Structures are given as C-alpha cells and as structure tokens.
Amino acid sequence: MDVIELDRVTKQFGKAVVAVDNLSLSVPKGSVYGFIGPNGSGKTTTLRMIMNILYPDTGVIRVFGAPQVGACMDRIGYMPEERGLYKRMKVRELLRFYGELKGGRRVNQAVDEWLRKLDLSDWGHKKLETLSKGMSQKVQFIATVVTRPDIVILDEPFSGLDPVNAEVLKDAVLELQDQGTTVIFSTHDMNVAERMCDFIFMIHRGKKVLDGTLNAIQDQYGCDTIRIRTEQGASALQNLEGVDKVNDYGQVQELHMAPACDAQAVLATIMSRTAVRRFDLVRPSLHDIFVRIAGPEAREVNHDA
Amino acid sequence: MMRKSLKLACREYKATVKSKGFIIGLILAPIFMGGSLIAFALLKDRVDTRDKNVVIVDRSGVIAPVLLTAAQTRNAEELHDTKGKKIKPAYVFTITAPEAEDPGAQRFELSERVRQGAIHAFVEIGEHVVHPGENPDTSRITYHAKNAAMDEVRSWMGWPINNELRRLRVTEAGIDESKVRDLFHWANVEGMGLVSRDVQTGRIRSAKRSSEIEALIIPIITMMLMFMMVMMNVPGMLHSVMEEKTQRIAEVLLGSIKPFDFMMGKLFSGVAVALTISAVYLSGIVFVVHRMAYEQYIPFHVLPWFLVFMFLAVVMMGAGAMALGATCNEAKDAQSLTLPTIMPAMICMFVYIPVAKEPLSSFATVMSLIPPFTPFLMVLRQTTPEAIPPWQPVVGLIGVVAFTLLVVWFAGRIFRVAILMQGMPPKLSNIVRWALRG
C-alpha cells in the first residue's frame, strides 16, 4: 500500500521558476524513501507540498489515500531543513508543547524516553539557547517523532551532525521503520542514501530523474565503472582509450567506461604503464550517478542539446 | 482545529506575560504616556530661587513705586515655606531715570546688561500709560528679557500694574473706589449639565457642574488607554511573526497547524495579553480614582463598550500586523511596516481633540463611523458629557465587526502565502496579489 502518492504534480513560483514539474511518485508504507537532488532542484518544495504547507498548481497529492492532507496532519511528523525552535523554552517544555500541538496526549513519557534514547536526559530542563547545534537538531528530531506519527518527513536530517550523532539519528530512523513508520528524508549524503534507503528518488530541475531501489537504479547504468589503485596513481591513467572520465579520489581512482568499452583492454593498457594494486569492475555509486546527472558535464550536454 | 490555535495562544500568552520585558513595559508604558504630567508634578517646586533683578524705566512716573511696594510685600510673604526654606526667587526692582534724548541707546545698554547676566530683565512703562491716547507707542508697557514670553516676573507684574491704573483712573474721575467695588466684579459663566427628572420619584434633579475633567480629560484618558493597548500589542505581533518566520519556527509549526489557525493562535494570544494589560490598568485607575474620591467621573457605562471595541481593535490591527509581519524577511522590513500597521491609531491621535470638543459634529460622527477609527473615536465620543445618539455605537460596532472579519480573512490569505516566502520584499503589489489570489 502506498501511503503517499503524487500524481502529475506541478508547482511554479512566479512566471519563471518551475520548482516541481509534472512529478509522480508513490511511497510504499513502511519504507525509507530518500530524496536526493542538487540544491534548488525541488526537494523541499515537494516535501512542503506533501505536508500541505504549499499547494500544488496542478496535480493531486494523496496521503493515506485521501486527497487532502490537512485532516491527517497529526499522523505526519515533519522536520524542516532549517531548524526552528523557541530558543527561550526549556527542552522538555518545548517537546511537550510540540507533542500536544500534534495532538499527542500524555506525551511526557514519550519525551523522557526519547531524551534518554538520544542521550539528552540531562538537558531536559535546560533552555534551548544553551544547547549545541547537534543537540538542537536531536531535539528537533524528537519533536518530530514524539507522537509516533505514521509518516515521518525529514528534510536534511543529518546535515551538520558529527559522525557519532549522525549514527544515533540513523539508528533512531531505522528503529522507527522497524515499528512500521514510513520515513522520507532528503539528503546530500549519497552514502547515507545508499545505506539506509529502500527507495531513492532524485529530482533535478523539478523533474524526476531517478526513482527506485538502489539496485534498480544502478542496473540502469550497468557495470561501467572501474575502481582502480595503482603505483603511480592518477598520472598513469591519462588518455586511456574507451574511458570517458577519470575521478581521482587520491588513494583510489574511478574510470567511467564508454559504452562497448572492453575493461580487459583498459586493464592491459594500465598494466603496461604501472603496477596495479587493485582492480574492480563495479556498478556506479549513487554519488557517481548523481554527478553524471547533475554535474557540470551533464549541464553542458543539456545546454548543448 | 481551534484546539491547536488555543494551544499555541496559551504558549504565546505564557511566554509573553512571564517575560521581564512585559512586566517592565507594563510599568513603563503609562509612565512614558503620562511622563510629562508626572515630570511636571514632581518638578513643579524645583524652581530657580535666585533673586530676579529687574530695572524699571518708568516714563509715566506713577507705576514704578507701586511695583516696588508690591514686590516688597510679595518678597516678605511668599518667598519661604513654613520651615523657613526659600522656595521662590525675590523680585528686586530698581528704578532708572528714563533717557529722554536717546531712548534707543538706553534700551541697548540695558539689554547688554541682561545679556551679561547683571540683571534679569528691564521693563519700560510708556508716558501715557494711564490715559492711552491715539499713539499706542507712548502708552505701552514693554518687558525685555532673554525669554520674555515665559517669564514669571512679567506674568506677576500685570496684576499690580493694572490695579494701580484702575485706582488712578477711578480717583481722577472723582469716584470713591470703595463704593463701586461691584463695578470690578468679574462674572463667570458656569458650565452646567442638563436638568433631569428622577424616573422613580418624579423629582427634578439639579444639573451637575460641567468640568474640564468630564469634558476633556476623561475622554482623552480613555482614548489614550485604548491607544496604549494597541501600541503595546500590535507592533509586537508584527515583530513576533517576523521573528518566527526568519528563525524558521513558522515552518516547524506549519507541520502541525494550518497557517490560518497558526495566525489565529497568535491573535488570540495578543488579545489575551491586551485584556490582561487593560484589566491591570483599569483596576489601577479605578482604585486610585476611588481613593481620591473622584469615582463620579468614571464613565462605568462606557466600560463594556471600551472592552468590546478594544478587543476588536486589537484583532483588526493585530491581524493586519501579522499579515505584514509574515511578508518581512528581516528586522528592517518590520521596522518600516510598523507605521502602516498602527496608522489607524495614529490618525485617531491626530483628530481626537476636535472630536472630543465637538463630539456631535459631522466630522466627529463620520470619523467615528469609519471602521478602522471606530474603536478609538466612538469610545472617545461616548465618554464626553454630550449624549451621542444611541444608534451610533451600535452601527459603529456592526461596522467594526464586519470590517474586522474582512481584515482577518484577507490577512489569513496573505499570511498563508507570505510566511514561507523567503527573499521576496514586502512590496505593496505582492501583498495585494496575495490578498486577492491567496
């Protein structure tokens, strides 16, 4: 069952900016759905439309099968990209307020539980203005989930978090999923999307360019990437026949092969130049796919077209 | 969804009334509003007690000695309080012979002495002061000082001079002044209210004396109170919305509450704060007035109207303020939009004197029936001693209710669009477009 359906949704700001263009999307119940896309591509606008904060110009959005999200607003938790908290309120007081505003009753127990889970118990009586950015972000997350909504929408939940806190938040998200919550989040961290999401959706210039499981997306591109480590590094990988592009990551390089390129021939050429320490023929990473779609070269191609 | 608005209002209300700023504002607002009166009351006895040396150039030759005598009497009787402390300056007059050949040079020389601080002022009395002829220059009394218009010596000397002139003229006419005292009795025209009949006993009730307190001061205090309620709340609502927008709190809340309910929650809170403030001030005023035994001046019959109109004024202007606050992207925008927000109250402040003086004039009637001004001017008119037609407050109320609903509806449309709109300046064209299209 799909808990969220977008059917040919378009949203335009002014006459010039089409933020979301004829977008259709279905989010299955209990899944973790990752929204990726460059800045300004329409992710936040899409999330705001799902939340009924913005209204689409055309198209229909159904949440829990109903066309109006207003009635079921309390069943959706929403954490915007920009964190907004009353800085002069105390943590526990604020969470109780947000919980009760969301229709929650007797939220005190849930507040205490979440504070403990996210290691914030000692900060419950402190004012928000005394908390660090990471702590504030965790408080914002608790405010989003404290009433145990059926859908949780998180706009950039991991941005600005240190690895420890990111890990804590990741565990919390996965725990929600285990309990049957549908989680949608946007992110610029491709590793997080690859590791956490059941489905990945990419929007670029308002249009859907990717939608599906990671495997399905990668299958579209096939094994066209060589991940290699050599004695001489990137300097030995110049002007290889059949290689479109070399991405140098320092210790490792990635080669994008042109269609019909023979990987064995490429390997033989490289071995004639330097010693090869590692050679993998892999499918492109999500990061790689993202860059191919939204990177400067893609923009040039699109511009030329 | 009203539950969410009330929840939000409750939080806002508590956050406001618990803040130190609110408590301080509650105390300071009336001080600022009535600051000049309080300062006057506190400082009225703090006068310069240094002697005032005044030179008299008396061309008539009959007035100067009288002034000297009057000043000596005053200095002997009024300079000290009961504990012997000097509380007023002594007036020390010196007579100088008038310069006949070059009076201009004499005036200049005396002016120079005033400038140097050697004397406080000089007074020149015209030769024909007792019998002014056709040439007014020869009968004038001129007083020269650095600030002659506000000079208390000048004000004081009018009485002894005119007394002496009257005495001289009566004596010259061969009349015994003691026999014609009534000639100089000044008859006052007393201001009285209207006579009424007691409905139960049928007896005629005497008219009450009409005072300036009833005619002007009570209406003005009522109007100022209304103005204060608006000024203490409405600009705050604008800034509060702007802050919640720029701090991204608004978007978080919009995940839980519809924009209109969000706006209404803040509006309810503003109204509750205004009612709290008015309860404090009204209780304070009634208490003080009661202690001073002036309760007959309190227009208790207008109090319900005052509260209803104040409620509507705060809702009407608060809704407008929040719509405009939602269009702001930074504090500078909010500052520039504060004035348009409170403009109805400001316009009422510009016209309240003619309305209070002539509450039944066409101008007052029309102005008080224009909905944005009605809460202020109708209450002002109702508190004057004039009986305004009873239909007017009712029509005014209906107009304000209808207009307030309209403002809230349009404000809701602007608020919904603008609260998430970043980077778009609050231009009039945008605001009108959002109001019309939503």
JSON list of C-alpha atoms in Angstrom, two decimals, chain A residues 106-270:
[
{"chain": "A", "resi": 106, "resn": "ARG", "atom": "CA", "xyz": [0.34, 12.18, 27.85]},
{"chain": "A", "resi": 107, "resn": "VAL", "atom": "CA", "xyz": [3.50, 12.87, 25.85]},
{"chain": "A", "resi": 108, "resn": "ASN", "atom": "CA", "xyz": [5.66, 13.23, 28.95]},
{"chain": "A", "resi": 109, "resn": "GLN", "atom": "CA", "xyz": [6.58, 9.57, 28.98]},
{"chain": "A", "resi": 110, "resn": "ALA", "atom": "CA", "xyz": [7.46, 9.58, 25.28]},
{"chain": "A", "resi": 111, "resn": "VAL", "atom": "CA", "xyz": [9.50, 12.75, 25.75]},
{"chain": "A", "resi": 112, "resn": "ASP", "atom": "CA", "xyz": [11.52, 11.19, 28.57]},
{"chain": "A", "resi": 113, "resn": "GLU", "atom": "CA", "xyz": [12.02, 8.03, 26.55]},
{"chain": "A", "resi": 114, "resn": "TRP", "atom": "CA", "xyz": [13.29, 9.86, 23.50]},
{"chain": "A", "resi": 115, "resn": "LEU", "atom": "CA", "xyz": [15.52, 12.13, 25.56]},
{"chain": "A", "resi": 116, "resn": "ARG", "atom": "CA", "xyz": [17.10, 9.06, 27.10]},
{"chain": "A", "resi": 117, "resn": "LYS", "atom": "CA", "xyz": [17.42, 7.34, 23.76]},
{"chain": "A", "resi": 118, "resn": "LEU", "atom": "CA", "xyz": [19.19, 10.33, 22.19]},
{"chain": "A", "resi": 119, "resn": "ASP", "atom": "CA", "xyz": [21.33, 10.92, 25.27]},
{"chain": "A", "resi": 120, "resn": "LEU", "atom": "CA", "xyz": [19.70, 14.22, 26.19]},
{"chain": "A", "resi": 121, "resn": "SER", "atom": "CA", "xyz": [18.16, 13.34, 29.56]},
{"chain": "A", "resi": 122, "resn": "ASP", "atom": "CA", "xyz": [20.44, 15.72, 31.42]},
{"chain": "A", "resi": 123, "resn": "TRP", "atom": "CA", "xyz": [19.40, 18.60, 29.18]},
{"chain": "A", "resi": 124, "resn": "GLY", "atom": "CA", "xyz": [15.65, 18.32, 29.64]},
{"chain": "A", "resi": 125, "resn": "HIS", "atom": "CA", "xyz": [15.42, 21.28, 32.00]},
{"chain": "A", "resi": 126, "resn": "LYS", "atom": "CA", "xyz": [17.86, 23.47, 30.08]},
{"chain": "A", "resi": 127, "resn": "LYS", "atom": "CA", "xyz": [16.86, 26.23, 27.71]},
{"chain": "A", "resi": 128, "resn": "LEU", "atom": "CA", "xyz": [17.28, 25.58, 24.01]},
{"chain": "A", "resi": 129, "resn": "GLU", "atom": "CA", "xyz": [19.65, 28.51, 23.65]},
{"chain": "A", "resi": 130, "resn": "THR", "atom": "CA", "xyz": [22.21, 26.69, 25.81]},
{"chain": "A", "resi": 131, "resn": "LEU", "atom": "CA", "xyz": [22.32, 23.62, 23.54]},
{"chain": "A", "resi": 132, "resn": "SER", "atom": "CA", "xyz": [24.86, 22.94, 20.80]},
{"chain": "A", "resi": 133, "resn": "LYS", "atom": "CA", "xyz": [23.75, 22.74, 17.18]},
{"chain": "A", "resi": 134, "resn": "GLY", "atom": "CA", "xyz": [23.86, 18.95, 17.19]},
{"chain": "A", "resi": 135, "resn": "MET", "atom": "CA", "xyz": [21.83, 18.75, 20.37]},
{"chain": "A", "resi": 136, "resn": "SER", "atom": "CA", "xyz": [19.27, 21.20, 19.00]},
{"chain": "A", "resi": 137, "resn": "GLN", "atom": "CA", "xyz": [18.99, 19.03, 15.92]},
{"chain": "A", "resi": 138, "resn": "LYS", "atom": "CA", "xyz": [18.30, 15.98, 18.04]},
{"chain": "A", "resi": 139, "resn": "VAL", "atom": "CA", "xyz": [15.68, 17.92, 19.98]},
{"chain": "A", "resi": 140, "resn": "GLN", "atom": "CA", "xyz": [14.08, 18.91, 16.69]},
{"chain": "A", "resi": 141, "resn": "PHE", "atom": "CA", "xyz": [14.06, 15.27, 15.67]},
{"chain": "A", "resi": 142, "resn": "ILE", "atom": "CA", "xyz": [12.36, 14.27, 18.91]},
{"chain": "A", "resi": 143, "resn": "ALA", "atom": "CA", "xyz": [9.76, 17.00, 18.38]},
{"chain": "A", "resi": 144, "resn": "THR", "atom": "CA", "xyz": [9.04, 15.41, 15.00]},
{"chain": "A", "resi": 145, "resn": "VAL", "atom": "CA", "xyz": [8.62, 11.85, 16.20]},
{"chain": "A", "resi": 146, "resn": "VAL", "atom": "CA", "xyz": [7.44, 12.18, 19.80]},
{"chain": "A", "resi": 147, "resn": "THR", "atom": "CA", "xyz": [3.81, 11.47, 18.93]},
{"chain": "A", "resi": 148, "resn": "ARG", "atom": "CA", "xyz": [4.79, 8.35, 16.93]},
{"chain": "A", "resi": 149, "resn": "PRO", "atom": "CA", "xyz": [3.40, 9.55, 13.61]},
{"chain": "A", "resi": 150, "resn": "ASP", "atom": "CA", "xyz": [2.74, 7.08, 10.79]},
{"chain": "A", "resi": 151, "resn": "ILE", "atom": "CA", "xyz": [4.84, 9.07, 8.36]},
{"chain": "A", "resi": 152, "resn": "VAL", "atom": "CA", "xyz": [7.99, 10.97, 9.21]},
{"chain": "A", "resi": 153, "resn": "ILE", "atom": "CA", "xyz": [9.35, 13.51, 6.76]},
{"chain": "A", "resi": 154, "resn": "LEU", "atom": "CA", "xyz": [12.87, 14.74, 7.46]},
{"chain": "A", "resi": 155, "resn": "ASP", "atom": "CA", "xyz": [14.47, 17.46, 5.38]},
{"chain": "A", "resi": 156, "resn": "GLU", "atom": "CA", "xyz": [18.25, 17.08, 5.58]},
{"chain": "A", "resi": 157, "resn": "PRO", "atom": "CA", "xyz": [18.23, 15.36, 9.00]},
{"chain": "A", "resi": 158, "resn": "PHE", "atom": "CA", "xyz": [21.92, 14.53, 9.02]},
{"chain": "A", "resi": 159, "resn": "SER", "atom": "CA", "xyz": [23.40, 17.83, 7.86]},
{"chain": "A", "resi": 160, "resn": "GLY", "atom": "CA", "xyz": [25.73, 19.39, 10.37]},
{"chain": "A", "resi": 161, "resn": "LEU", "atom": "CA", "xyz": [25.85, 16.36, 12.67]},
{"chain": "A", "resi": 162, "resn": "ASP", "atom": "CA", "xyz": [29.10, 14.81, 13.81]},
{"chain": "A", "resi": 163, "resn": "PRO", "atom": "CA", "xyz": [29.55, 11.09, 12.99]},
{"chain": "A", "resi": 164, "resn": "VAL", "atom": "CA", "xyz": [28.51, 9.97, 16.47]},
{"chain": "A", "resi": 165, "resn": "ASN", "atom": "CA", "xyz": [25.27, 11.95, 16.47]},
{"chain": "A", "resi": 166, "resn": "ALA", "atom": "CA", "xyz": [24.61, 11.01, 12.85]},
{"chain": "A", "resi": 167, "resn": "GLU", "atom": "CA", "xyz": [24.88, 7.39, 13.87]},
{"chain": "A", "resi": 168, "resn": "VAL", "atom": "CA", "xyz": [22.48, 7.92, 16.78]},
{"chain": "A", "resi": 169, "resn": "LEU", "atom": "CA", "xyz": [19.97, 9.58, 14.49]},
{"chain": "A", "resi": 170, "resn": "LYS", "atom": "CA", "xyz": [20.37, 6.88, 11.84]},
{"chain": "A", "resi": 171, "resn": "ASP", "atom": "CA", "xyz": [19.60, 4.20, 14.44]},
{"chain": "A", "resi": 172, "resn": "ALA", "atom": "CA", "xyz": [16.55, 6.15, 15.56]},
{"chain": "A", "resi": 173, "resn": "VAL", "atom": "CA", "xyz": [15.27, 6.40, 11.99]},
{"chain": "A", "resi": 174, "resn": "LEU", "atom": "CA", "xyz": [15.75, 2.69, 11.39]},
{"chain": "A", "resi": 175, "resn": "GLU", "atom": "CA", "xyz": [14.02, 1.93, 14.69]},
{"chain": "A", "resi": 176, "resn": "LEU", "atom": "CA", "xyz": [11.05, 3.95, 13.52]},
{"chain": "A", "resi": 177, "resn": "GLN", "atom": "CA", "xyz": [10.99, 1.93, 10.34]},
{"chain": "A", "resi": 178, "resn": "ASP", "atom": "CA", "xyz": [11.06, -1.29, 12.35]},
{"chain": "A", "resi": 179, "resn": "GLN", "atom": "CA", "xyz": [7.98, -0.07, 14.15]},
{"chain": "A", "resi": 180, "resn": "GLY", "atom": "CA", "xyz": [6.17, 0.41, 10.84]},
{"chain": "A", "resi": 181, "resn": "THR", "atom": "CA", "xyz": [6.73, 4.11, 10.30]},
{"chain": "A", "resi": 182, "resn": "THR", "atom": "CA", "xyz": [7.22, 5.33, 6.75]},
{"chain": "A", "resi": 183, "resn": "VAL", "atom": "CA", "xyz": [10.25, 7.60, 6.60]},
{"chain": "A", "resi": 184, "resn": "ILE", "atom": "CA", "xyz": [11.01, 10.09, 3.88]},
{"chain": "A", "resi": 185, "resn": "PHE", "atom": "CA", "xyz": [14.16, 12.11, 4.11]},
{"chain": "A", "resi": 186, "resn": "SER", "atom": "CA", "xyz": [16.16, 14.31, 1.83]},
{"chain": "A", "resi": 187, "resn": "THR", "atom": "CA", "xyz": [19.91, 14.24, 1.91]},
{"chain": "A", "resi": 188, "resn": "HIS", "atom": "CA", "xyz": [23.03, 15.31, 0.10]},
{"chain": "A", "resi": 189, "resn": "ASP", "atom": "CA", "xyz": [24.98, 12.44, 1.64]},
{"chain": "A", "resi": 190, "resn": "MET", "atom": "CA", "xyz": [24.91, 9.72, -1.01]},
{"chain": "A", "resi": 191, "resn": "ASN", "atom": "CA", "xyz": [26.47, 7.16, 1.33]},
{"chain": "A", "resi": 192, "resn": "VAL", "atom": "CA", "xyz": [23.62, 7.63, 3.79]},
{"chain": "A", "resi": 193, "resn": "ALA", "atom": "CA", "xyz": [21.08, 7.29, 0.99]},
{"chain": "A", "resi": 194, "resn": "GLU", "atom": "CA", "xyz": [22.75, 4.16, -0.35]},
{"chain": "A", "resi": 195, "resn": "ARG", "atom": "CA", "xyz": [22.94, 2.51, 3.05]},
{"chain": "A", "resi": 196, "resn": "MET", "atom": "CA", "xyz": [19.59, 3.49, 4.55]},
{"chain": "A", "resi": 197, "resn": "CYS", "atom": "CA", "xyz": [17.03, 3.89, 1.81]},
{"chain": "A", "resi": 198, "resn": "ASP", "atom": "CA", "xyz": [14.74, 1.21, 0.43]},
{"chain": "A", "resi": 199, "resn": "PHE", "atom": "CA", "xyz": [13.92, 3.58, -2.40]},
{"chain": "A", "resi": 200, "resn": "ILE", "atom": "CA", "xyz": [15.77, 6.52, -3.82]},
{"chain": "A", "resi": 201, "resn": "PHE", "atom": "CA", "xyz": [14.18, 9.36, -5.69]},
{"chain": "A", "resi": 202, "resn": "MET", "atom": "CA", "xyz": [16.19, 12.02, -7.45]},
{"chain": "A", "resi": 203, "resn": "ILE", "atom": "CA", "xyz": [14.76, 15.28, -8.62]},
{"chain": "A", "resi": 204, "resn": "HIS", "atom": "CA", "xyz": [16.66, 17.64, -10.89]},
{"chain": "A", "resi": 205, "resn": "ARG", "atom": "CA", "xyz": [15.32, 20.96, -12.11]},
{"chain": "A", "resi": 206, "resn": "GLY", "atom": "CA", "xyz": [11.90, 20.00, -10.84]},
{"chain": "A", "resi": 207, "resn": "LYS", "atom": "CA", "xyz": [11.74, 16.76, -12.81]},
{"chain": "A", "resi": 208, "resn": "LYS", "atom": "CA", "xyz": [12.06, 13.21, -11.57]},
{"chain": "A", "resi": 209, "resn": "VAL", "atom": "CA", "xyz": [15.24, 11.69, -12.94]},
{"chain": "A", "resi": 210, "resn": "LEU", "atom": "CA", "xyz": [15.61, 8.61, -10.72]},
{"chain": "A", "resi": 211, "resn": "ASP", "atom": "CA", "xyz": [13.13, 6.57, -8.77]},
{"chain": "A", "resi": 212, "resn": "GLY", "atom": "CA", "xyz": [13.51, 3.05, -7.46]},
{"chain": "A", "resi": 213, "resn": "THR", "atom": "CA", "xyz": [15.68, 0.79, -5.36]},
{"chain": "A", "resi": 214, "resn": "LEU", "atom": "CA", "xyz": [19.43, 1.32, -5.40]},
{"chain": "A", "resi": 215, "resn": "ASN", "atom": "CA", "xyz": [19.89, -1.92, -7.31]},
{"chain": "A", "resi": 216, "resn": "ALA", "atom": "CA", "xyz": [17.35, -0.96, -9.92]},
{"chain": "A", "resi": 217, "resn": "ILE", "atom": "CA", "xyz": [18.94, 2.43, -10.39]},
{"chain": "A", "resi": 218, "resn": "GLN", "atom": "CA", "xyz": [22.44, 1.01, -10.66]},
{"chain": "A", "resi": 219, "resn": "ASP", "atom": "CA", "xyz": [21.21, -1.64, -13.09]},
{"chain": "A", "resi": 220, "resn": "GLN", "atom": "CA", "xyz": [20.17, 1.13, -15.44]},
{"chain": "A", "resi": 221, "resn": "TYR", "atom": "CA", "xyz": [23.85, 2.06, -15.72]},
{"chain": "A", "resi": 222, "resn": "GLY", "atom": "CA", "xyz": [25.37, -1.46, -15.70]},
{"chain": "A", "resi": 223, "resn": "CYS", "atom": "CA", "xyz": [28.98, -2.26, -14.72]},
{"chain": "A", "resi": 224, "resn": "ASP", "atom": "CA", "xyz": [30.57, 0.67, -16.47]},
{"chain": "A", "resi": 225, "resn": "THR", "atom": "CA", "xyz": [32.94, 1.76, -13.72]},
{"chain": "A", "resi": 226, "resn": "ILE", "atom": "CA", "xyz": [36.45, 0.57, -12.95]},
{"chain": "A", "resi": 227, "resn": "ARG", "atom": "CA", "xyz": [37.69, 1.25, -9.42]},
{"chain": "A", "resi": 228, "resn": "ILE", "atom": "CA", "xyz": [41.47, 1.01, -9.53]},
{"chain": "A", "resi": 229, "resn": "ARG", "atom": "CA", "xyz": [44.56, 1.55, -7.36]},
{"chain": "A", "resi": 230, "resn": "THR", "atom": "CA", "xyz": [47.97, 1.79, -8.98]},
{"chain": "A", "resi": 231, "resn": "GLU", "atom": "CA", "xyz": [51.58, 2.53, -8.11]},
{"chain": "A", "resi": 232, "resn": "GLN", "atom": "CA", "xyz": [51.58, 5.87, -9.92]},
{"chain": "A", "resi": 233, "resn": "GLY", "atom": "CA", "xyz": [48.06, 6.97, -9.10]},
{"chain": "A", "resi": 234, "resn": "ALA", "atom": "CA", "xyz": [46.05, 9.15, -11.48]},
{"chain": "A", "resi": 235, "resn": "SER", "atom": "CA", "xyz": [49.08, 10.12, -13.58]},
{"chain": "A", "resi": 236, "resn": "ALA", "atom": "CA", "xyz": [49.16, 6.65, -15.14]},
{"chain": "A", "resi": 237, "resn": "LEU", "atom": "CA", "xyz": [45.53, 6.86, -16.18]},
{"chain": "A", "resi": 238, "resn": "GLN", "atom": "CA", "xyz": [45.66, 9.66, -18.71]},
{"chain": "A", "resi": 239, "resn": "ASN", "atom": "CA", "xyz": [44.39, 9.25, -22.28]},
{"chain": "A", "resi": 240, "resn": "LEU", "atom": "CA", "xyz": [43.03, 5.73, -21.94]},
{"chain": "A", "resi": 241, "resn": "GLU", "atom": "CA", "xyz": [41.08, 4.61, -24.95]},
{"chain": "A", "resi": 242, "resn": "GLY", "atom": "CA", "xyz": [37.40, 3.93, -24.17]},
{"chain": "A", "resi": 243, "resn": "VAL", "atom": "CA", "xyz": [37.50, 5.84, -20.84]},
{"chain": "A", "resi": 244, "resn": "ASP", "atom": "CA", "xyz": [35.23, 8.90, -20.67]},
{"chain": "A", "resi": 245, "resn": "LYS", "atom": "CA", "xyz": [36.34, 10.26, -17.38]},
{"chain": "A", "resi": 246, "resn": "VAL", "atom": "CA", "xyz": [38.77, 9.68, -14.52]},
{"chain": "A", "resi": 247, "resn": "ASN", "atom": "CA", "xyz": [37.71, 10.58, -11.00]},
{"chain": "A", "resi": 248, "resn": "ASP", "atom": "CA", "xyz": [40.71, 10.88, -8.74]},
{"chain": "A", "resi": 249, "resn": "TYR", "atom": "CA", "xyz": [39.98, 10.25, -5.03]},
{"chain": "A", "resi": 250, "resn": "GLY", "atom": "CA", "xyz": [43.69, 10.23, -4.08]},
{"chain": "A", "resi": 251, "resn": "GLN", "atom": "CA", "xyz": [44.17, 6.64, -2.98]},
{"chain": "A", "resi": 252, "resn": "VAL", "atom": "CA", "xyz": [41.66, 5.28, -5.45]},
{"chain": "A", "resi": 253, "resn": "GLN", "atom": "CA", "xyz": [40.59, 6.34, -8.94]},
{"chain": "A", "resi": 254, "resn": "GLU", "atom": "CA", "xyz": [37.34, 5.62, -10.73]},
{"chain": "A", "resi": 255, "resn": "LEU", "atom": "CA", "xyz": [37.21, 5.28, -14.50]},
{"chain": "A", "resi": 256, "resn": "HIS", "atom": "CA", "xyz": [33.95, 5.67, -16.39]},
{"chain": "A", "resi": 257, "resn": "MET", "atom": "CA", "xyz": [33.95, 3.50, -19.45]},
{"chain": "A", "resi": 258, "resn": "ALA", "atom": "CA", "xyz": [32.26, 4.47, -22.67]},
{"chain": "A", "resi": 259, "resn": "PRO", "atom": "CA", "xyz": [29.61, 2.04, -23.97]},
{"chain": "A", "resi": 260, "resn": "ALA", "atom": "CA", "xyz": [31.15, -1.06, -25.62]},
{"chain": "A", "resi": 261, "resn": "CYS", "atom": "CA", "xyz": [34.49, -0.39, -23.98]},
{"chain": "A", "resi": 262, "resn": "ASP", "atom": "CA", "xyz": [36.47, -3.54, -23.11]},
{"chain": "A", "resi": 263, "resn": "ALA", "atom": "CA", "xyz": [37.57, -3.49, -19.47]},
{"chain": "A", "resi": 264, "resn": "GLN", "atom": "CA", "xyz": [40.30, -6.10, -20.10]},
{"chain": "A", "resi": 265, "resn": "ALA", "atom": "CA", "xyz": [41.85, -3.90, -22.77]},
{"chain": "A", "resi": 266, "resn": "VAL", "atom": "CA", "xyz": [41.84, -0.96, -20.38]},
{"chain": "A", "resi": 267, "resn": "LEU", "atom": "CA", "xyz": [43.46, -3.11, -17.69]},
{"chain": "A", "resi": 268, "resn": "ALA", "atom": "CA", "xyz": [46.15, -4.28, -20.11]},
{"chain": "A", "resi": 269, "resn": "THR", "atom": "CA", "xyz": [46.97, -0.69, -21.10]},
{"chain": "A", "resi": 270, "resn": "ILE", "atom": "CA", "xyz": [47.23, 0.43, -17.48]}
]
